[in-house]
Short mmCIF file of the C-alpha atoms (twelve columns), coordinates in Angstrom:
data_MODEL
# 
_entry.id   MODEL 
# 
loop_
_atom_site.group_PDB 
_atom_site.id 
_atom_site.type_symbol 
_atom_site.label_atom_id 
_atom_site.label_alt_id 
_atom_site.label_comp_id 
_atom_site.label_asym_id 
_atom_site.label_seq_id 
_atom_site.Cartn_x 
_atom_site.Cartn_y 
_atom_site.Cartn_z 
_atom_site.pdbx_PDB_model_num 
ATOM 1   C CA . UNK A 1   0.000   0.000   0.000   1 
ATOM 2   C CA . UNK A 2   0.974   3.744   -0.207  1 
ATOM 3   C CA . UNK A 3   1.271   6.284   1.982   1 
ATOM 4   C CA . UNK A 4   -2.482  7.272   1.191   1 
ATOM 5   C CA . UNK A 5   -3.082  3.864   2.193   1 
ATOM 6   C CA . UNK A 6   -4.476  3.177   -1.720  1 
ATOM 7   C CA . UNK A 7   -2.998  0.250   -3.059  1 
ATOM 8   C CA . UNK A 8   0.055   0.380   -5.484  1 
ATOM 9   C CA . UNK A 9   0.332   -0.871  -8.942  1 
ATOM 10  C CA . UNK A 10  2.441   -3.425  -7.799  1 
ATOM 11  C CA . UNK A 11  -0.271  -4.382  -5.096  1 
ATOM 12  C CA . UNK A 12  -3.181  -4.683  -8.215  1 
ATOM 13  C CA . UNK A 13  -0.763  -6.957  -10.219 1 
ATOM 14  C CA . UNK A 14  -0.287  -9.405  -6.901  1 
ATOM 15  C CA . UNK A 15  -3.919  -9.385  -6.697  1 
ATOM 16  C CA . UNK A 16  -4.707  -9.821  -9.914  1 
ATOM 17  C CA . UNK A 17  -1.940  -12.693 -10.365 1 
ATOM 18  C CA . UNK A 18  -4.008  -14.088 -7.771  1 
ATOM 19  C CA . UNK A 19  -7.063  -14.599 -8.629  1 
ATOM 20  C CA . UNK A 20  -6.677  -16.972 -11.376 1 
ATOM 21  C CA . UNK A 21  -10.295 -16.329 -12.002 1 
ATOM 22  C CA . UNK A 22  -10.356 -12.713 -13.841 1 
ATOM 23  C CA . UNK A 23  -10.926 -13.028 -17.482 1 
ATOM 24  C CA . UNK A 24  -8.933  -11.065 -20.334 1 
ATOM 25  C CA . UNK A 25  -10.888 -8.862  -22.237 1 
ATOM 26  C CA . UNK A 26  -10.205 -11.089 -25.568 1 
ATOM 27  C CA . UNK A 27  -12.226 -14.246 -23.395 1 
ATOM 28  C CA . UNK A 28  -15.215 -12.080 -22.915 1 
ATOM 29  C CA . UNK A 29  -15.219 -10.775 -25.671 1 
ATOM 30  C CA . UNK A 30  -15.241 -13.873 -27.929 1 
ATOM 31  C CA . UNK A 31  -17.872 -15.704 -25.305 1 
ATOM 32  C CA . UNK A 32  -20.277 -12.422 -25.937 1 
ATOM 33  C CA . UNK A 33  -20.128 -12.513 -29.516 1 
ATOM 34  C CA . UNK A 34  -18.367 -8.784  -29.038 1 
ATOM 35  C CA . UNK A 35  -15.641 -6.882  -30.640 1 
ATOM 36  C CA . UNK A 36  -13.281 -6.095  -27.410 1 
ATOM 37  C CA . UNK A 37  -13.390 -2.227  -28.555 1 
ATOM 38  C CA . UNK A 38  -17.656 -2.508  -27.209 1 
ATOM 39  C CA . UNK A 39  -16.174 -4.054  -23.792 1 
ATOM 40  C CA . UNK A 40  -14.025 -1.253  -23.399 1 
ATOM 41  C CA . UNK A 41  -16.988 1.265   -24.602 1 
ATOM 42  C CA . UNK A 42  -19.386 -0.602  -22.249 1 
ATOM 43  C CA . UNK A 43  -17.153 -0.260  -19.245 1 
ATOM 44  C CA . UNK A 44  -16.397 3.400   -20.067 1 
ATOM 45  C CA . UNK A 45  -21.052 4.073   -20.256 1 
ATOM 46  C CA . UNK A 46  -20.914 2.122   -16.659 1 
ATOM 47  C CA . UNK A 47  -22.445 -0.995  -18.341 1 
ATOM 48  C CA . UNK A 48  -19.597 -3.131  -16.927 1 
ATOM 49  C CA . UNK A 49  -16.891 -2.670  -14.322 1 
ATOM 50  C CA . UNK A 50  -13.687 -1.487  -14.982 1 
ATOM 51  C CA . UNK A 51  -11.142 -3.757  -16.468 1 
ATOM 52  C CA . UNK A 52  -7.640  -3.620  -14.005 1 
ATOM 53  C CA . UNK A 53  -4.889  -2.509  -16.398 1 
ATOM 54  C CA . UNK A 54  -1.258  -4.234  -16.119 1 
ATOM 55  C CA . UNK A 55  1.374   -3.222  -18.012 1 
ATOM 56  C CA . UNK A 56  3.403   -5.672  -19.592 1 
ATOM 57  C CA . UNK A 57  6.552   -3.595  -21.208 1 
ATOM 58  C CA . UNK A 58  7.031   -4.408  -24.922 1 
ATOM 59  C CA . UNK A 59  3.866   -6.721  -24.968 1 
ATOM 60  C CA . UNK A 60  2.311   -3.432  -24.255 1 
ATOM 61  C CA . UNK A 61  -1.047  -3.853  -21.340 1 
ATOM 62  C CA . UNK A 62  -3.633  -6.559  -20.754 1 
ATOM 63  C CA . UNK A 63  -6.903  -5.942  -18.999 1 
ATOM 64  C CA . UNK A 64  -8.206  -8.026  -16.605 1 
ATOM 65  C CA . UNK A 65  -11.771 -8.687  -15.305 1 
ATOM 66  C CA . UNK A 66  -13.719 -9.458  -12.281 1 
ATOM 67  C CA . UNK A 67  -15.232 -13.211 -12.801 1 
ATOM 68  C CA . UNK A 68  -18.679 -11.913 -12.863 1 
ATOM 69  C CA . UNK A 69  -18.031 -9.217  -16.380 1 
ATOM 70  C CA . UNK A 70  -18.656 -12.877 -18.199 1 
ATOM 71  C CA . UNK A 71  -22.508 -12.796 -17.143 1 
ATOM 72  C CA . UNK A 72  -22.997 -9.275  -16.586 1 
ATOM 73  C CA . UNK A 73  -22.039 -8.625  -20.205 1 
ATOM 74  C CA . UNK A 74  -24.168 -11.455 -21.870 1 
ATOM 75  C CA . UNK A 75  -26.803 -9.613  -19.576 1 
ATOM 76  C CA . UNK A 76  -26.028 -6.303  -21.269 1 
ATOM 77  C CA . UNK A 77  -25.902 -7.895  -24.744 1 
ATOM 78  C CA . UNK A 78  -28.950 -9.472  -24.552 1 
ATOM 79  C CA . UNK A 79  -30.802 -5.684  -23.333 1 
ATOM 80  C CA . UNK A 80  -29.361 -4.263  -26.129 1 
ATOM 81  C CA . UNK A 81  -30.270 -6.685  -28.770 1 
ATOM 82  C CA . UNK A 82  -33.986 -5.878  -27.276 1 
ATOM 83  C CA . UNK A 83  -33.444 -2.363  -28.445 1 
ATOM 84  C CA . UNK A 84  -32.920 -1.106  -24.779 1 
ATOM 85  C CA . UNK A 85  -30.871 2.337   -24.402 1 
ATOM 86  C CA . UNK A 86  -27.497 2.185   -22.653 1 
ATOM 87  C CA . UNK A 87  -28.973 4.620   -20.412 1 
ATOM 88  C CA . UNK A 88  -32.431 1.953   -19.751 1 
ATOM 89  C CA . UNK A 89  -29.200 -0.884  -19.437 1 
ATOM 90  C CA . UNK A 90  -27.498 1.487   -16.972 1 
ATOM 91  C CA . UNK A 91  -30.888 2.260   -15.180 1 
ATOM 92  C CA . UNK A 92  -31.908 -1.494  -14.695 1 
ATOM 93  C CA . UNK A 93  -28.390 -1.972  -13.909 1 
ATOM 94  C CA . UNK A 94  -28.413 0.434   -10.638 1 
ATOM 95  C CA . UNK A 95  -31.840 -0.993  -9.683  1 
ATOM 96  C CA . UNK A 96  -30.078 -4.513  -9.079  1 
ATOM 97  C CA . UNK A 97  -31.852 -6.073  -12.045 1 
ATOM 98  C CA . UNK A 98  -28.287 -7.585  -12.626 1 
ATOM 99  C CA . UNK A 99  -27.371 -9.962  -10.203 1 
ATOM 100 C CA . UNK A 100 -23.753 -11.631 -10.341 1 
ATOM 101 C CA . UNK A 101 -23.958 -15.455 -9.386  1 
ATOM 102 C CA . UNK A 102 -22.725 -16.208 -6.089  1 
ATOM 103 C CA . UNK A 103 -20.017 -18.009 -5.432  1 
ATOM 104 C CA . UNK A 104 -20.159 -21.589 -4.851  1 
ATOM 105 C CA . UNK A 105 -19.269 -22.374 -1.117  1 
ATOM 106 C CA . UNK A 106 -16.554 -24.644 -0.261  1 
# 
């Protein structure tokens, strides 16, 4: 952690190393039937959380994604191809009509 008591880059790329479970943005992407460029556009509307960026020198930077972006972005696909408005997407999506799966217990 900082001195702000935020967490580092350093810190996001141990978590993210971690959790073998986060998805790169070319998984989704091709599971939603989506160029990656709409993931990126949807995230950026508030459709979808935002991606945690790592930087991987020459290879330039991958995106990573909670587990749940998988189902909340088949979600927000299948709004859209109903003809709903980001901004009905984003509404339903702040009233909870979006629920990620839980987790399965252990």
């Amino acid at each position: 952690m900082n001195k702000a008591g935020g967490l580092t880059p350093s810190d996001m790329l141990a978590a993210v190393i971690a959790r073998r479970d986060w998805l790169t943005t070319a998984q989704i992407a091709e599971s939603v039937g989506v160029h990656r460029v709409t993931l990126q556009r949807w995230a950026k509307c508030g459709l979808l959380p935002e991606p945690t960026a790592i930087a991987r020198g020459r290879r330039g930077r991958s995106h990573f994604w909670p587990p749940h972006t998988l189902e909340q972005a088949v979600w927000v696909k299948a709004r859209l191809d109903e003809l709903w408005t980001t901004e009905e997407v984003s509404e339903a999506l702040a009233r909870g009509d979006f629920k990620p799966p839980s987790k399965p217990s252990s």
